[in-house]
mmCIF file of N, CA and C in Angstrom:
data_model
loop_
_atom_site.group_PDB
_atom_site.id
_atom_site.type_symbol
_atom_site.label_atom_id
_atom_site.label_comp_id
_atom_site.label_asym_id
_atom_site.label_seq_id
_atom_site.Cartn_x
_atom_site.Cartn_y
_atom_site.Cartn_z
ATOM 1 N N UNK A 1037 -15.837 17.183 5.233
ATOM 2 C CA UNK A 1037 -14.978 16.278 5.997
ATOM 3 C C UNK A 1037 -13.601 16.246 5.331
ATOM 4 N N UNK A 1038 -12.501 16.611 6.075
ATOM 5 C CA UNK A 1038 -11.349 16.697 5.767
ATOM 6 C C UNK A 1038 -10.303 15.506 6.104
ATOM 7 N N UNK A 1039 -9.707 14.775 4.612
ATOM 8 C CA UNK A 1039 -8.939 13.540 5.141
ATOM 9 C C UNK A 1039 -7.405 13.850 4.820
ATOM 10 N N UNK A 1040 -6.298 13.544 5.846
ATOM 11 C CA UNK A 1040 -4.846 13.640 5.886
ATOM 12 C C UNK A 1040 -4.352 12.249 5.364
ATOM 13 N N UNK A 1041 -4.139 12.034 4.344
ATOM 14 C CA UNK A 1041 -3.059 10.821 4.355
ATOM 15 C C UNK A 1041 -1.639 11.407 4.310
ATOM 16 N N UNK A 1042 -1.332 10.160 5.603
ATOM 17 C CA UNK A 1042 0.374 10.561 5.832
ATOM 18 C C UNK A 1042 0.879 9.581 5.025
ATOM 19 N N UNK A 1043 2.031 9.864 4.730
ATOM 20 C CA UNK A 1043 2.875 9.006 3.821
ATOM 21 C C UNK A 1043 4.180 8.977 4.736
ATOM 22 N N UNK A 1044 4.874 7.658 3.993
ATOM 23 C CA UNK A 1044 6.540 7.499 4.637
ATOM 24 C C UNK A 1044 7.469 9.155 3.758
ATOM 25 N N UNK A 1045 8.455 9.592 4.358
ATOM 26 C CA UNK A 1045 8.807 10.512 3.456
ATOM 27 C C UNK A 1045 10.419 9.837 2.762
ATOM 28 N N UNK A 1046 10.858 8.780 3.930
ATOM 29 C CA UNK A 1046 11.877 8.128 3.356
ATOM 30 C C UNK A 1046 12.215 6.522 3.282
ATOM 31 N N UNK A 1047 12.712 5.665 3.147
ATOM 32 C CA UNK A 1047 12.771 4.464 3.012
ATOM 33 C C UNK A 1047 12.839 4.149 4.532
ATOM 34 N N UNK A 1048 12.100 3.475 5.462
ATOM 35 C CA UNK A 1048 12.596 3.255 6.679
ATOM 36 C C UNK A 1048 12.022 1.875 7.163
ATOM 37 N N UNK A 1049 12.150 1.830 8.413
ATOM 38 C CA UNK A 1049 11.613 0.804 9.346
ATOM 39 C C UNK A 1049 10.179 1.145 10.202
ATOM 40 N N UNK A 1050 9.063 0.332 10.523
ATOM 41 C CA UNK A 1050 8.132 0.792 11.135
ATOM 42 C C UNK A 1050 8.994 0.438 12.709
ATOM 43 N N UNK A 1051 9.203 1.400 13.561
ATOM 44 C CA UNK A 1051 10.219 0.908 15.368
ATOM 45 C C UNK A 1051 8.711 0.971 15.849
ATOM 46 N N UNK A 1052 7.555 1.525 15.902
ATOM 47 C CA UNK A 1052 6.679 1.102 16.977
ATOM 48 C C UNK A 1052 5.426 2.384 16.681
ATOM 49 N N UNK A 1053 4.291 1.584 16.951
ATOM 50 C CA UNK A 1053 3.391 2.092 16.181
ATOM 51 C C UNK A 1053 2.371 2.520 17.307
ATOM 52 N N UNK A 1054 1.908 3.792 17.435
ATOM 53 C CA UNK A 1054 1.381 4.003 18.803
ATOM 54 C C UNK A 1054 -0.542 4.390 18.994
ATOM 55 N N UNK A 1055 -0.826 4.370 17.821
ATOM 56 C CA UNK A 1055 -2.053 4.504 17.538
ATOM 57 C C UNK A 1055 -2.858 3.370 16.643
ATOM 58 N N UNK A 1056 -4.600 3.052 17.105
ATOM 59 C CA UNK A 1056 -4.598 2.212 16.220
ATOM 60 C C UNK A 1056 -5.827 2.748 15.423
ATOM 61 N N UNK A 1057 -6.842 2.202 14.517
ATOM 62 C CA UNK A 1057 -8.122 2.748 14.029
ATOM 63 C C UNK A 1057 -8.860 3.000 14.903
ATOM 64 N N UNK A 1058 -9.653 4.663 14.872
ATOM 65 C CA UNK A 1058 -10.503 4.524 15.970
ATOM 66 C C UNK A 1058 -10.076 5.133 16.679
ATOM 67 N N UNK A 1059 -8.569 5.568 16.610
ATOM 68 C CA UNK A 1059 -8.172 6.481 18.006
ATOM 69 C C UNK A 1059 -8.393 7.910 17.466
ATOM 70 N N UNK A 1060 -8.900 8.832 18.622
ATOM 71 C CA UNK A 1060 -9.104 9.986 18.566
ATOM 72 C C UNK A 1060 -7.559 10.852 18.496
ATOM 73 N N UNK A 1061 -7.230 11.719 17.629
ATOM 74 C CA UNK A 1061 -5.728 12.693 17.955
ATOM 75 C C UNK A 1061 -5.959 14.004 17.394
ATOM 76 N N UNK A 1062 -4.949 14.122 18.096
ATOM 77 C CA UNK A 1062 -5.121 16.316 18.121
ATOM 78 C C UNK A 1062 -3.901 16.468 17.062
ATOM 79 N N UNK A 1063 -3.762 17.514 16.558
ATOM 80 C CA UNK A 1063 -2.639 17.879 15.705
ATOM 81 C C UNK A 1063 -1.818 17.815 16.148
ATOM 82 N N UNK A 1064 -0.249 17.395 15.878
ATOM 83 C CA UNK A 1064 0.497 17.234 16.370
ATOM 84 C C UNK A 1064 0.961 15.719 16.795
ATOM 85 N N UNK A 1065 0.310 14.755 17.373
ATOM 86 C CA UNK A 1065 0.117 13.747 17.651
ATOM 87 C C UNK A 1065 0.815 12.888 17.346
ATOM 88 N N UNK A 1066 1.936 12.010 17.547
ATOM 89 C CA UNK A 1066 2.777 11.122 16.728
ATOM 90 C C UNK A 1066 1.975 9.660 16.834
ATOM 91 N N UNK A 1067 2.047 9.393 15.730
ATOM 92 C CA UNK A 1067 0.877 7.898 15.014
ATOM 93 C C UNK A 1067 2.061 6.777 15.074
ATOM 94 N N UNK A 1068 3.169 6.897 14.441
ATOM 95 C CA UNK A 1068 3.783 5.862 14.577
ATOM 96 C C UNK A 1068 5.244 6.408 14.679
ATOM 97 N N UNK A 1069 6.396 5.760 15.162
ATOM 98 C CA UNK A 1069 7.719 6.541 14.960
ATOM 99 C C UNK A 1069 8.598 5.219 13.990
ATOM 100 N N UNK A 1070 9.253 5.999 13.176
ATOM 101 C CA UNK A 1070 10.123 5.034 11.545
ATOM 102 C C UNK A 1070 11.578 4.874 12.408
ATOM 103 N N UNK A 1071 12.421 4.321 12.176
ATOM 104 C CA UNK A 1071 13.706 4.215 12.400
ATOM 105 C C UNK A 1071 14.196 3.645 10.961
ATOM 106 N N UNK A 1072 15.750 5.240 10.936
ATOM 107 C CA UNK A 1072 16.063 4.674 9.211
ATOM 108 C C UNK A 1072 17.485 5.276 10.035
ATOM 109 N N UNK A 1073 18.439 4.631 9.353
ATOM 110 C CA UNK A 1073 20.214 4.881 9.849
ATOM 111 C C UNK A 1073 20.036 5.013 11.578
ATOM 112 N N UNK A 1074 19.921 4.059 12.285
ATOM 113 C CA UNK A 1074 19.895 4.655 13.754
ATOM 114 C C UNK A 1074 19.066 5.299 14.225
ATOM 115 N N UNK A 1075 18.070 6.114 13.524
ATOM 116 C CA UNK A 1075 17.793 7.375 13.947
ATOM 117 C C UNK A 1075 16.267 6.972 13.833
ATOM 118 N N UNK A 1076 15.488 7.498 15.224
ATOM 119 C CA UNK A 1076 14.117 7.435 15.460
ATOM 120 C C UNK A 1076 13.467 8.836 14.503
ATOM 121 N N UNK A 1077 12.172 8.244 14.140
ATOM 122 C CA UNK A 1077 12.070 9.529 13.446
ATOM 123 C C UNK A 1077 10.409 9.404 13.403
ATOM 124 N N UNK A 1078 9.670 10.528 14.305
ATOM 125 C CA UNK A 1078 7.960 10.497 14.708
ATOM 126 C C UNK A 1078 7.319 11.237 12.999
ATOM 127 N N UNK A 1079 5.948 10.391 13.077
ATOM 128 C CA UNK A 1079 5.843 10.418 12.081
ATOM 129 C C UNK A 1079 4.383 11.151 12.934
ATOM 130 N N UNK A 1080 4.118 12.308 12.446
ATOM 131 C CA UNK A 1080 3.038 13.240 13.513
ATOM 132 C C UNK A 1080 1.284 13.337 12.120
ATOM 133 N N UNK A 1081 0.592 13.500 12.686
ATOM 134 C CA UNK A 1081 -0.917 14.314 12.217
ATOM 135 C C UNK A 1081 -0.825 15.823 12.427
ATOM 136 N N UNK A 1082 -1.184 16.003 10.940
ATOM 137 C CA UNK A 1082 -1.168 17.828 10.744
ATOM 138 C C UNK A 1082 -2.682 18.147 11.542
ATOM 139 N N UNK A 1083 -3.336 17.423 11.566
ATOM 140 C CA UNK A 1083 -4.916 18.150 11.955
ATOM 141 C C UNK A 1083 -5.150 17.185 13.311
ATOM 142 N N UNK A 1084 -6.184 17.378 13.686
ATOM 143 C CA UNK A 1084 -6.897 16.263 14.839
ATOM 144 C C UNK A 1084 -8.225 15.969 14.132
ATOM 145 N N UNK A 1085 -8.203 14.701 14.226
ATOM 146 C CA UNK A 1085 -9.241 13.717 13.690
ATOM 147 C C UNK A 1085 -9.523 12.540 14.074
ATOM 148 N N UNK A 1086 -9.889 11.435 13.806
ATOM 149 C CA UNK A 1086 -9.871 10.055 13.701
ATOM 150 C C UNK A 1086 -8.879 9.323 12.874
ATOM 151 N N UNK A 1087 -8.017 8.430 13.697
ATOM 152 C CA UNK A 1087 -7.335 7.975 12.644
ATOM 153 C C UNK A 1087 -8.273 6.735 11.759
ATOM 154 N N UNK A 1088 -8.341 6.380 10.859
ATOM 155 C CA UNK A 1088 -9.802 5.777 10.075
ATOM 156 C C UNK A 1088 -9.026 4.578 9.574
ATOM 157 N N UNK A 1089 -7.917 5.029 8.819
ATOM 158 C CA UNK A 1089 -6.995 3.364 8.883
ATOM 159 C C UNK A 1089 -5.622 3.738 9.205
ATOM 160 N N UNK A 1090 -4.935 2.393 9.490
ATOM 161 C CA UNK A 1090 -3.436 2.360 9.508
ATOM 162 C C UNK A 1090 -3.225 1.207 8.762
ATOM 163 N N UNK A 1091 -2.358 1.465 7.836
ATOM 164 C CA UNK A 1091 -1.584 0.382 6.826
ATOM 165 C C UNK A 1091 -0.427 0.222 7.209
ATOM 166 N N UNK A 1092 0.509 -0.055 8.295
ATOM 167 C CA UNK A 1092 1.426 -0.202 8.735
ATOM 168 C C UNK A 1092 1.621 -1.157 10.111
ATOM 169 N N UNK A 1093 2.262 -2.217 9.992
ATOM 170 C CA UNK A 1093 3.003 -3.009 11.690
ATOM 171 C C UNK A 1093 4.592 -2.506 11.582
ATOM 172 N N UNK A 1094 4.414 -3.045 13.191
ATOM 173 C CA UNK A 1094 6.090 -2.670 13.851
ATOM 174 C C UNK A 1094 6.575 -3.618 12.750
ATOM 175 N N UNK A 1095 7.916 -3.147 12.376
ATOM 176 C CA UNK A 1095 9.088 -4.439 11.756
ATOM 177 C C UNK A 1095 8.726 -4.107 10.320
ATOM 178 N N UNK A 1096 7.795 -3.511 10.008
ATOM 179 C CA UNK A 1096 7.347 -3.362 8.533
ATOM 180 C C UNK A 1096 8.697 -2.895 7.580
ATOM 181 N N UNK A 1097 8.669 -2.766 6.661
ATOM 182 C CA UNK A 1097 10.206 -1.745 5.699
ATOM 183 C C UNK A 1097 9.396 -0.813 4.982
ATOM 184 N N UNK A 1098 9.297 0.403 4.631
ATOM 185 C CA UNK A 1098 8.719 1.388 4.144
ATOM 186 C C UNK A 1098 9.411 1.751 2.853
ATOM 187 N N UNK A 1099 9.160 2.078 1.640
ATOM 188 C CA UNK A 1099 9.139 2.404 0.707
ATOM 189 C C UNK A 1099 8.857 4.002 0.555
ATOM 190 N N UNK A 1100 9.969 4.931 0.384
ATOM 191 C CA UNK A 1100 9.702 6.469 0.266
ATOM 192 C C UNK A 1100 8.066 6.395 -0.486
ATOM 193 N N UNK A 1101 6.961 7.557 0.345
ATOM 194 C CA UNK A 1101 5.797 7.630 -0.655
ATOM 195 C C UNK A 1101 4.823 6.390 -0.485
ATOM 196 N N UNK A 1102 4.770 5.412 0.528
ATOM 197 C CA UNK A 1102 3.756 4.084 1.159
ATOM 198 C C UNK A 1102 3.375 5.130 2.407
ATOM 199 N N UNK A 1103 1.697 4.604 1.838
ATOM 200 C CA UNK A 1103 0.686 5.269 2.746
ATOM 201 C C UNK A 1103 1.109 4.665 3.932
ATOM 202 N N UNK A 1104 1.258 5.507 5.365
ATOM 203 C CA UNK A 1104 1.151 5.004 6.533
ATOM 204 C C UNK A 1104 -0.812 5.226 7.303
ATOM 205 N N UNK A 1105 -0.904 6.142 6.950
ATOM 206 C CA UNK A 1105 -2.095 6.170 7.848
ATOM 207 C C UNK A 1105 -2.586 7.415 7.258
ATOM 208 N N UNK A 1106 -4.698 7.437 7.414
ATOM 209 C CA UNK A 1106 -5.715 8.394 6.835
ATOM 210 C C UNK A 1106 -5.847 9.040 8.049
ATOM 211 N N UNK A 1107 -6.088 9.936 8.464
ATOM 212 C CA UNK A 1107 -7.052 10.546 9.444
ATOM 213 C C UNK A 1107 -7.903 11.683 8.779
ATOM 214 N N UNK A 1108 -9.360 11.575 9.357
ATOM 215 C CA UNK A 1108 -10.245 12.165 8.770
ATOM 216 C C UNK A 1108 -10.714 12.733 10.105
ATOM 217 N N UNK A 1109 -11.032 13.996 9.786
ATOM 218 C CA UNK A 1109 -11.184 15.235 10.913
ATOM 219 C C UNK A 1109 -13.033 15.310 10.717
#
């Protein structure tokens, strides 16, 4: 069993979070999208799996390197 933790890659904002535990996604898939300077920015799954948790709400502030979400394939 193969698990993806995504991470923030830069300091941002959680703008809206589109998946929750439990949802099924294919690779590719955007889980939540960050907004940092203006700019929307999708935060995607390398594999398709289950997403198993999300540690993240809308409005949140992200810290470069804070787990956003596991998915386990």
């Amino acid at each position: 069993m193969a698990v993806e933790e995504i991470h923030a890659e830069m300091v941002s904002s959680v703008w809206k979070v589109l998946v929750a535990p439990g949802a099924e996604v294919a690779a590719g898939d955007t889980l939540v999208i960050l907004e940092s300077m203006k700019m929307e920015i999708p935060v995607l799954t390398e594999r398709a799996g289950t997403v198993t948790e999300l540690h993240v709400v809308e409005g949140e502030v992200l810290q470069e390197g804070d787990l956003i979400a596991t998915v386990t394939a």
